C-alpha positions as YAML, in Angstrom:
chain: A
units: angstrom
residues:
- id: 1
  name: MET
  ca: [115.46, 23.08, -38.89]
- id: 2
  name: PHE
  ca: [115.15, 24.48, -42.41]
- id: 3
  name: CYS
  ca: [114.03, 21.13, -43.88]
- id: 4
  name: SER
  ca: [111.58, 20.49, -41.04]
- id: 5
  name: ARG
  ca: [109.67, 23.63, -42.04]
- id: 6
  name: HIS
  ca: [109.38, 22.37, -45.62]
- id: 7
  name: ILE
  ca: [108.29, 18.93, -44.43]
- id: 8
  name: THR
  ca: [105.66, 20.46, -42.14]
- id: 9
  name: ARG
  ca: [104.33, 22.54, -45.04]
- id: 10
  name: VAL
  ca: [104.13, 19.48, -47.32]
- id: 11
  name: PHE
  ca: [101.81, 17.77, -44.83]
- id: 12
  name: GLU
  ca: [99.81, 20.90, -43.90]
- id: 13
  name: GLU
  ca: [99.06, 21.70, -47.54]
- id: 14
  name: GLY
  ca: [98.06, 18.11, -48.25]
- id: 15
  name: GLU
  ca: [100.73, 17.46, -50.89]
- id: 16
  name: LEU
  ca: [101.50, 14.14, -49.20]
- id: 17
  name: SER
  ca: [99.84, 12.08, -46.49]
- id: 18
  name: ARG
  ca: [101.83, 11.73, -43.27]
- id: 19
  name: GLY
  ca: [100.43, 8.25, -42.65]
- id: 20
  name: ALA
  ca: [101.58, 7.00, -46.04]
- id: 21
  name: THR
  ca: [105.04, 8.59, -46.04]
- id: 22
  name: VAL
  ca: [106.31, 8.52, -42.45]
- id: 23
  name: ALA
  ca: [107.42, 5.54, -40.39]
- id: 24
  name: GLU
  ca: [107.83, 6.02, -36.66]
- id: 25
  name: SER
  ca: [110.30, 3.99, -34.69]
- id: 26
  name: ALA
  ca: [111.70, 4.04, -31.18]
- id: 27
  name: THR
  ca: [115.42, 3.94, -30.60]
- id: 28
  name: VAL
  ca: [117.21, 3.32, -27.33]
- id: 29
  name: GLN
  ca: [120.51, 4.92, -26.47]
- id: 30
  name: ARG
  ca: [122.72, 5.00, -23.41]
- id: 31
  name: GLU
  ca: [123.10, 8.24, -21.50]
- id: 32
  name: GLY
  ca: [125.44, 7.57, -18.65]
- id: 33
  name: ASP
  ca: [124.11, 4.51, -16.86]
- id: 34
  name: ARG
  ca: [120.53, 4.71, -18.08]
- id: 35
  name: GLY
  ca: [118.80, 3.80, -21.32]
- id: 36
  name: VAL
  ca: [116.76, 6.54, -22.99]
- id: 37
  name: THR
  ca: [114.08, 5.80, -25.58]
- id: 38
  name: ARG
  ca: [113.47, 8.38, -28.28]
- id: 39
  name: ASP
  ca: [110.86, 8.38, -31.03]
- id: 40
  name: VAL
  ca: [112.34, 8.92, -34.49]
- id: 41
  name: GLU
  ca: [110.49, 9.66, -37.73]
- id: 42
  name: TYR
  ca: [111.75, 8.18, -40.99]
- id: 43
  name: PHE
  ca: [110.52, 9.82, -44.19]
- id: 44
  name: ASN
  ca: [110.19, 7.88, -47.41]
- id: 45
  name: LEU
  ca: [111.62, 8.97, -50.75]
- id: 46
  name: ASP
  ca: [108.45, 10.82, -51.79]
- id: 47
  name: VAL
  ca: [108.95, 13.34, -48.98]
- id: 48
  name: ILE
  ca: [112.65, 13.78, -49.75]
- id: 49
  name: ILE
  ca: [111.98, 14.37, -53.46]
- id: 50
  name: ASP
  ca: [109.16, 16.81, -52.73]
- id: 51
  name: VAL
  ca: [111.26, 18.90, -50.34]
- id: 52
  name: ALA
  ca: [114.30, 18.81, -52.66]
- id: 53
  name: THR
  ca: [112.15, 19.94, -55.59]
- id: 54
  name: ASP
  ca: [110.75, 22.82, -53.52]
- id: 55
  name: LEU
  ca: [114.24, 23.90, -52.55]
- id: 56
  name: CYS
  ca: [115.57, 23.69, -56.11]
- id: 57
  name: ILE
  ca: [112.79, 25.77, -57.67]
- id: 58
  name: SER
  ca: [112.37, 28.39, -54.95]
- id: 59
  name: PRO
  ca: [113.55, 31.94, -55.80]
- id: 60
  name: ARG
  ca: [115.93, 31.94, -52.81]
- id: 61
  name: ALA
  ca: [117.58, 28.72, -54.01]
- id: 62
  name: ALA
  ca: [117.93, 30.14, -57.53]
- id: 63
  name: GLY
  ca: [119.72, 33.15, -56.08]
- id: 64
  name: ARG
  ca: [122.19, 30.93, -54.22]
- id: 65
  name: ARG
  ca: [123.04, 28.98, -57.38]
- id: 66
  name: MET
  ca: [124.04, 32.09, -59.33]
...
């Protein structure tokens, strides 16, 4: 949940384009005797680096490292 807030902010503030950095795919899994299809988002490395950088330089993260 924590990372999803950072990812949402990255797209809302226009740091990265969702269309250029997110791939959507459907996956099917068995639940009992039925198949359930779920949409899954895969983020490319640009998103991961951006969120990791935000977490590493934030004041809260600096306090946790001390």
